[in-house]
Amino acid sequence: MSDQRTIIITGCSSGIGAYCARALKADGWRVFATVRKFDDLAPLEADGIEAFRMDYTSSDSIADFVRDVTRAGNGRIDALFNNGAYGQPGAVEDLTTDVLREQFETNFFGWHELTRQIIPMMRKRGQGRIVQCSSILGVVPYRFRGAYTASKFALEGLSITMRMELEGSGIHVSLIEPGPITSRFVATSLLKINEHIDLRGSAHATEYRRQLARLDGSGGPNRHKLGPDAVYDVLKHALNARRPRPHYPVTRPAKQGILLKKLLPADLFYRLIRRFD
Ligand SMILES: NC(=O)c1ccc[n+]([C@@H]2O[C@H](COP(=O)([O-])OP(=O)(O)OC[C@H]3O[C@@H](n4cnc5c(N)ncnc54)[C@H](OP(=O)(O)O)[C@@H]3O)[C@@H](O)[C@H]2O)c1
């Protein structure tokens, strides 16, 4: 069997996944990247990446992918980077339960379903890395991001539990918690808010207008925004370090948010972060 390490990365059509797939390939990994759309396969394949289609909302799609990637990797998967996700904005009272469920299907249940099917391959070899792309919103809640915040809080709880349960198995679990990163994330969030939230009929209509005016659809102005290479820096540590950390915050706002949450009384902290949404 070749010595080349293999990694699955989901959500590689853009942003963090697209960047990390190429960077890992350049660093010598054999990369199995997933996308949802047929047209997104070719750009990855052109860069020597083995690309597959997989949609977290479909159990069949996950099972088909696991079958194909098991075959491609000859049963060897060294690492899994769960990354593909989106953010559904909107006040909690404006979210239908179906829209909330949809958010969890992609950001939470799909990740669990895929991970469960990969762990046996890692257990057989007595080693593996599972890296979950969480968010600062998995640690610090933001107004009007309840669906996304809840999905990432749930992910944090599940992943850290899994980390403790897998202790001694050779499989390590880490969470990456980025703040603002350049990607298609904000553009997709704008589509989702317009698709699913009654912006005019809401009690929060004025607030929605203010927030939408602030965003320009290309990622929104934010002087603390970093490129996806900042995520790659910590991903490398989670994949290579002898003792990978449980949490990897990325960007200054993420690190500050986590520190303030530790230091400040809860009520004061929640009043303070209201100013940053
Ligand atoms: N950008 C940020 O500021 C930021 C901050 C904190 C955390 N994050 C996290 O970073 C990760 C990557 O996001 P990004 O910023 O790179 O955004 P992005 O450019 O929008 O990329 C998201 C990726 O997820 C895929 N995806 C969406 N729904 C999916 C589904 N049901 N099944 C499989 N894949 C799906 C998208 O595919 P399609 O092209 O087909 O939609 C796309 O490839 C996410 O977990 C996100 O929560 C991002």
Short mmCIF file of C-alpha atoms and ligand atoms in Angstrom, two decimals:
data_model
loop_
_atom_site.label_atom_id
_atom_site.label_comp_id
_atom_site.label_asym_id
_atom_site.label_seq_id
_atom_site.Cartn_x
_atom_site.Cartn_y
_atom_site.Cartn_z
CA MET A 1 0.00 0.00 0.00
CA SER A 2 1.30 3.48 -0.90
CA ASP A 3 2.53 5.76 1.86
CA GLN A 4 0.56 8.71 0.51
CA ARG A 5 -1.93 9.92 3.11
CA THR A 6 -5.55 10.26 2.03
CA ILE A 7 -8.07 12.86 3.09
CA ILE A 8 -11.76 13.48 2.39
CA ILE A 9 -12.76 17.14 2.23
CA THR A 10 -16.40 18.10 1.74
CA GLY A 11 -17.77 21.30 0.19
CA CYS A 12 -14.91 21.95 -2.22
CA SER A 13 -16.72 24.01 -4.87
CA SER A 14 -15.58 27.27 -3.26
CA GLY A 15 -14.09 28.98 -0.22
CA ILE A 16 -12.28 27.04 2.47
CA GLY A 17 -12.83 23.59 0.94
CA ALA A 18 -11.63 24.61 -2.53
CA TYR A 19 -8.51 26.19 -1.06
CA CYS A 20 -7.65 23.40 1.39
CA ALA A 21 -8.17 20.65 -1.21
CA ARG A 22 -5.57 22.27 -3.48
CA ALA A 23 -3.18 23.13 -0.65
CA LEU A 24 -3.24 19.57 0.70
CA LYS A 25 -2.69 18.17 -2.77
CA ALA A 26 0.34 20.47 -3.13
CA ASP A 27 1.56 19.21 0.27
CA GLY A 28 1.54 15.62 -0.97
CA TRP A 29 -1.82 14.33 0.22
CA ARG A 30 -4.14 12.25 -1.93
CA VAL A 31 -7.29 14.36 -1.83
CA PHE A 32 -10.84 13.09 -2.20
CA ALA A 33 -12.92 16.24 -2.57
CA THR A 34 -16.70 16.46 -2.66
CA VAL A 35 -19.02 18.90 -4.41
CA ARG A 36 -22.76 18.90 -5.03
CA LYS A 37 -22.93 20.03 -8.62
CA PHE A 38 -21.64 18.14 -11.65
CA ASP A 39 -19.99 21.29 -13.08
CA ASP A 40 -17.87 21.70 -9.96
CA LEU A 41 -16.05 18.40 -10.52
CA ALA A 42 -13.91 19.46 -13.50
CA PRO A 43 -11.99 22.40 -11.92
CA LEU A 44 -10.84 20.13 -9.08
CA GLU A 45 -9.95 17.27 -11.40
CA ALA A 46 -7.96 19.69 -13.54
CA ASP A 47 -5.79 20.27 -10.45
CA GLY A 48 -5.20 16.56 -9.90
CA ILE A 49 -7.80 16.16 -7.17
CA GLU A 50 -10.13 13.16 -7.15
CA ALA A 51 -13.58 14.71 -7.06
CA PHE A 52 -16.91 13.11 -6.13
CA ARG A 53 -20.47 14.31 -5.78
CA MET A 54 -21.99 14.24 -2.30
CA ASP A 55 -24.88 16.08 -0.71
CA TYR A 56 -25.16 15.93 3.08
CA THR A 57 -28.96 16.15 2.90
CA SER A 58 -29.22 12.80 1.12
CA SER A 59 -28.42 9.50 2.85
CA ASP A 60 -28.19 7.79 -0.55
CA SER A 61 -25.68 10.35 -1.76
CA ILE A 62 -23.56 9.89 1.38
CA ALA A 63 -23.68 6.08 1.08
CA ASP A 64 -22.78 6.18 -2.64
CA PHE A 65 -19.86 8.47 -1.91
CA VAL A 66 -18.57 6.28 0.93
CA ARG A 67 -18.75 3.23 -1.36
CA ASP A 68 -16.84 5.02 -4.13
CA VAL A 69 -14.22 6.61 -1.91
CA THR A 70 -13.61 3.33 -0.05
CA ARG A 71 -12.93 1.70 -3.38
CA ALA A 72 -10.72 4.57 -4.57
CA GLY A 73 -8.69 4.63 -1.36
CA ASN A 74 -8.53 0.84 -1.03
CA GLY A 75 -10.16 1.13 2.38
CA ARG A 76 -7.61 3.66 3.58
CA ILE A 77 -8.83 7.05 4.77
CA ASP A 78 -6.37 8.89 6.99
CA ALA A 79 -8.38 12.04 7.55
CA LEU A 80 -11.83 13.52 7.16
CA PHE A 81 -12.40 17.29 6.99
CA ASN A 82 -16.12 17.98 7.33
CA ASN A 83 -16.47 21.44 5.83
CA GLY A 84 -19.49 21.81 3.51
CA ALA A 85 -22.19 23.94 5.11
CA TYR A 86 -24.21 27.14 4.81
CA GLY A 87 -25.69 29.78 7.08
CA GLN A 88 -29.43 30.43 7.26
CA PRO A 89 -29.88 33.94 8.66
CA GLY A 90 -33.06 35.25 10.26
CA ALA A 91 -34.47 35.87 13.73
CA VAL A 92 -35.45 32.67 15.53
CA GLU A 93 -39.13 33.68 15.56
CA ASP A 94 -39.03 34.13 11.76
CA LEU A 95 -37.63 30.66 11.02
CA THR A 96 -40.09 27.94 10.16
CA THR A 97 -39.21 24.66 11.81
CA ASP A 98 -38.70 23.15 8.36
CA VAL A 99 -36.10 25.78 7.51
CA LEU A 100 -34.36 25.08 10.82
CA ARG A 101 -34.46 21.35 10.06
CA GLU A 102 -32.95 21.98 6.64
CA GLN A 103 -30.08 23.86 8.30
CA PHE A 104 -29.42 20.92 10.60
CA GLU A 105 -29.68 18.35 7.79
CA THR A 106 -26.69 19.96 6.07
CA ASN A 107 -24.62 21.32 8.94
CA PHE A 108 -25.18 18.61 11.52
CA PHE A 109 -26.96 15.36 10.63
CA GLY A 110 -25.14 14.96 7.31
CA TRP A 111 -21.79 15.42 9.02
CA HIS A 112 -22.69 12.80 11.60
CA GLU A 113 -23.89 10.36 8.96
CA LEU A 114 -20.72 10.65 6.89
CA THR A 115 -18.42 10.54 9.92
CA ARG A 116 -20.03 7.36 11.29
CA GLN A 117 -19.39 5.63 7.97
CA ILE A 118 -15.72 6.67 7.86
CA ILE A 119 -14.77 5.83 11.46
CA PRO A 120 -14.75 2.02 10.93
CA MET A 121 -12.03 2.40 8.27
CA MET A 122 -9.97 4.48 10.68
CA ARG A 123 -10.56 2.05 13.55
CA LYS A 124 -9.30 -0.85 11.44
CA ARG A 125 -5.99 0.94 10.95
CA GLY A 126 -5.89 2.29 14.52
CA GLN A 127 -5.42 5.86 13.33
CA GLY A 128 -7.22 8.82 11.85
CA ARG A 129 -7.95 12.52 12.05
CA ILE A 130 -11.43 14.03 12.01
CA VAL A 131 -11.49 17.79 11.66
CA GLN A 132 -14.79 19.65 11.87
CA CYS A 133 -15.12 23.13 10.42
CA SER A 134 -17.20 24.76 13.13
CA SER A 135 -17.32 28.54 13.56
CA ILE A 136 -16.92 31.24 16.16
CA LEU A 137 -20.72 31.00 16.11
CA GLY A 138 -20.31 27.50 17.54
CA VAL A 139 -18.99 29.15 20.69
CA VAL A 140 -20.47 32.66 20.71
CA PRO A 141 -24.11 33.21 19.67
CA TYR A 142 -25.03 35.98 17.27
CA ARG A 143 -28.39 37.67 16.86
CA PHE A 144 -30.26 36.78 13.65
CA ARG A 145 -28.03 33.73 13.14
CA GLY A 146 -29.96 31.36 15.42
CA ALA A 147 -30.26 28.47 12.96
CA TYR A 148 -26.58 28.50 12.06
CA THR A 149 -25.47 29.18 15.65
CA ALA A 150 -27.58 26.26 16.91
CA SER A 151 -26.19 23.92 14.24
CA LYS A 152 -22.60 24.80 15.12
CA PHE A 153 -23.21 24.66 18.91
CA ALA A 154 -24.67 21.17 18.35
CA LEU A 155 -21.64 20.26 16.25
CA GLU A 156 -19.28 21.41 19.00
CA GLY A 157 -21.08 19.25 21.60
CA LEU A 158 -21.16 16.18 19.40
CA SER A 159 -17.56 16.53 18.24
CA ILE A 160 -16.01 17.04 21.65
CA THR A 161 -18.01 14.09 22.99
CA MET A 162 -16.69 12.02 20.09
CA ARG A 163 -13.16 13.24 20.79
CA MET A 164 -13.39 11.94 24.37
CA GLU A 165 -14.97 8.65 23.30
CA LEU A 166 -12.25 8.01 20.72
CA GLU A 167 -9.40 8.63 23.13
CA GLY A 168 -6.90 5.77 22.90
CA SER A 169 -8.22 4.60 19.51
CA GLY A 170 -5.62 6.55 17.52
CA ILE A 171 -8.41 8.71 16.05
CA HIS A 172 -8.23 12.40 16.95
CA VAL A 173 -11.07 14.90 16.64
CA SER A 174 -10.56 18.67 16.35
CA LEU A 175 -12.78 21.68 15.75
CA ILE A 176 -11.74 24.69 13.69
CA GLU A 177 -13.60 27.86 14.74
CA PRO A 178 -13.13 30.56 12.12
CA GLY A 179 -14.32 34.12 12.29
CA PRO A 180 -14.82 35.95 8.98
CA ILE A 181 -13.11 34.20 6.03
CA THR A 182 -13.30 35.17 2.36
CA SER A 183 -15.61 32.72 0.57
CA ARG A 184 -19.07 32.43 -0.95
CA PHE A 185 -20.58 32.05 2.51
CA VAL A 186 -22.11 35.54 2.79
CA ALA A 187 -23.47 35.47 -0.76
CA THR A 188 -25.19 32.15 -0.02
CA SER A 189 -26.56 33.53 3.27
CA LEU A 190 -28.11 36.44 1.36
CA LEU A 191 -29.85 33.99 -0.97
CA LYS A 192 -31.11 31.99 2.00
CA ILE A 193 -32.49 34.97 3.89
CA ASN A 194 -34.37 36.18 0.82
CA GLU A 195 -35.64 32.68 0.08
CA HIS A 196 -36.86 31.74 3.56
CA ILE A 197 -37.55 34.84 5.65
CA ASP A 198 -40.51 37.18 5.36
CA LEU A 199 -38.33 40.29 5.56
CA ARG A 200 -41.08 42.89 5.29
CA GLY A 201 -43.69 41.18 7.40
CA SER A 202 -41.30 40.55 10.29
CA ALA A 203 -41.24 42.39 13.61
CA HIS A 204 -37.51 42.71 12.82
CA ALA A 205 -38.04 44.36 9.41
CA THR A 206 -36.03 47.48 10.32
CA GLU A 207 -33.13 45.43 11.63
CA TYR A 208 -33.12 43.27 8.48
CA ARG A 209 -33.00 46.41 6.31
CA ARG A 210 -30.05 47.74 8.33
CA GLN A 211 -28.13 44.48 8.13
CA LEU A 212 -28.81 43.88 4.44
CA ALA A 213 -27.69 47.42 3.60
CA ARG A 214 -24.38 46.70 5.32
CA LEU A 215 -23.64 43.67 3.15
CA ASP A 216 -22.67 44.02 -0.47
CA GLY A 217 -23.20 40.41 -1.53
CA SER A 218 -19.50 39.84 -2.16
CA GLY A 219 -18.64 38.93 1.36
CA GLY A 220 -19.49 42.09 3.27
CA PRO A 221 -17.05 44.70 4.52
CA ASN A 222 -14.90 43.46 7.39
CA ARG A 223 -11.36 44.56 8.03
CA HIS A 224 -10.71 41.44 10.12
CA LYS A 225 -11.61 39.06 7.29
CA LEU A 226 -8.82 36.60 6.40
CA GLY A 227 -8.31 34.33 3.40
CA PRO A 228 -8.95 30.56 3.56
CA ASP A 229 -5.18 30.06 3.95
CA ALA A 230 -5.66 31.08 7.61
CA VAL A 231 -7.88 28.02 8.08
CA TYR A 232 -5.38 25.87 6.22
CA ASP A 233 -2.65 26.87 8.68
CA VAL A 234 -4.52 25.33 11.60
CA LEU A 235 -5.89 22.42 9.55
CA LYS A 236 -2.28 21.36 8.96
CA HIS A 237 -1.68 21.32 12.69
CA ALA A 238 -4.84 19.29 13.34
CA LEU A 239 -3.72 16.77 10.70
CA ASN A 240 -0.04 16.52 11.53
CA ALA A 241 0.56 17.31 15.19
CA ARG A 242 1.18 14.42 17.53
CA ARG A 243 -1.40 15.91 19.89
CA PRO A 244 -3.92 17.90 17.85
CA ARG A 245 -5.86 20.48 19.81
CA PRO A 246 -9.58 20.23 20.49
CA HIS A 247 -10.23 23.83 19.38
CA TYR A 248 -8.57 25.99 16.74
CA PRO A 249 -10.00 29.52 16.68
CA VAL A 250 -9.07 31.46 13.53
CA THR A 251 -9.06 35.28 13.07
CA ARG A 252 -8.75 37.97 15.67
CA PRO A 253 -12.51 38.44 16.28
CA ALA A 254 -12.89 34.69 16.93
CA LYS A 255 -10.04 34.64 19.43
CA GLN A 256 -11.28 37.79 21.15
CA GLY A 257 -14.86 36.51 21.32
CA ILE A 258 -13.77 33.26 22.97
CA LEU A 259 -11.54 35.06 25.45
CA LEU A 260 -14.23 37.60 26.42
CA LYS A 261 -16.77 34.79 26.88
CA LYS A 262 -14.38 33.22 29.41
CA LEU A 263 -13.67 36.47 31.23
CA LEU A 264 -16.95 38.39 31.36
CA PRO A 265 -20.14 37.69 33.30
CA ALA A 266 -22.64 36.11 30.89
CA ASP A 267 -25.15 38.97 30.91
CA LEU A 268 -22.48 41.57 30.17
CA PHE A 269 -20.94 39.39 27.47
CA TYR A 270 -24.24 38.88 25.63
CA ARG A 271 -25.00 42.63 25.80
CA LEU A 272 -21.54 43.35 24.41
CA ILE A 273 -21.72 40.98 21.44
CA ARG A 274 -25.06 42.49 20.38
CA ARG A 275 -22.96 45.38 19.10
CA PHE A 276 -21.05 43.21 16.62
CA ASP A 277 -23.79 41.63 14.53
N1 LIG B 1 -16.61 32.08 5.54
C1 LIG B 1 -16.71 32.31 6.83
O1 LIG B 1 -16.66 33.48 7.25
C2 LIG B 1 -16.85 31.18 7.81
C3 LIG B 1 -16.72 31.46 9.16
C4 LIG B 1 -16.84 30.42 10.08
C5 LIG B 1 -17.07 29.13 9.64
N2 LIG B 1 -17.20 28.88 8.32
C6 LIG B 1 -17.44 27.48 7.92
O2 LIG B 1 -16.54 27.15 6.88
C7 LIG B 1 -17.07 26.06 6.12
C8 LIG B 1 -16.88 26.34 4.64
O3 LIG B 1 -17.63 27.48 4.27
P1 LIG B 1 -17.04 28.60 3.30
O4 LIG B 1 -16.85 29.82 4.09
O5 LIG B 1 -15.92 28.07 2.50
O6 LIG B 1 -18.35 28.88 2.39
P2 LIG B 1 -18.65 28.57 0.86
O7 LIG B 1 -17.65 29.19 -0.04
O8 LIG B 1 -20.09 28.96 0.72
O9 LIG B 1 -18.52 26.98 0.74
C9 LIG B 1 -19.47 26.12 1.30
C10 LIG B 1 -19.37 24.76 0.65
O10 LIG B 1 -20.32 23.90 1.28
C11 LIG B 1 -21.04 23.21 0.27
N3 LIG B 1 -22.35 22.76 0.72
C12 LIG B 1 -23.44 23.51 1.01
N4 LIG B 1 -24.49 22.73 1.30
C13 LIG B 1 -24.05 21.44 1.20
C14 LIG B 1 -24.66 20.17 1.35
N5 LIG B 1 -25.96 20.04 1.64
N6 LIG B 1 -23.90 19.06 1.16
C15 LIG B 1 -22.59 19.16 0.84
N7 LIG B 1 -21.96 20.34 0.67
C16 LIG B 1 -22.69 21.46 0.85
C17 LIG B 1 -21.14 24.24 -0.85
O11 LIG B 1 -21.52 23.61 -2.07
P3 LIG B 1 -22.38 24.37 -3.20
O12 LIG B 1 -21.41 25.23 -3.99
O13 LIG B 1 -22.96 23.27 -4.00
O14 LIG B 1 -23.41 25.19 -2.49
C18 LIG B 1 -19.72 24.77 -0.84
O15 LIG B 1 -18.86 23.89 -1.53
C19 LIG B 1 -18.51 25.90 6.59
O16 LIG B 1 -18.59 24.81 7.49
C20 LIG B 1 -18.80 27.19 7.33
O17 LIG B 1 -19.78 27.01 8.32
C21 LIG B 1 -17.10 29.87 7.38
#
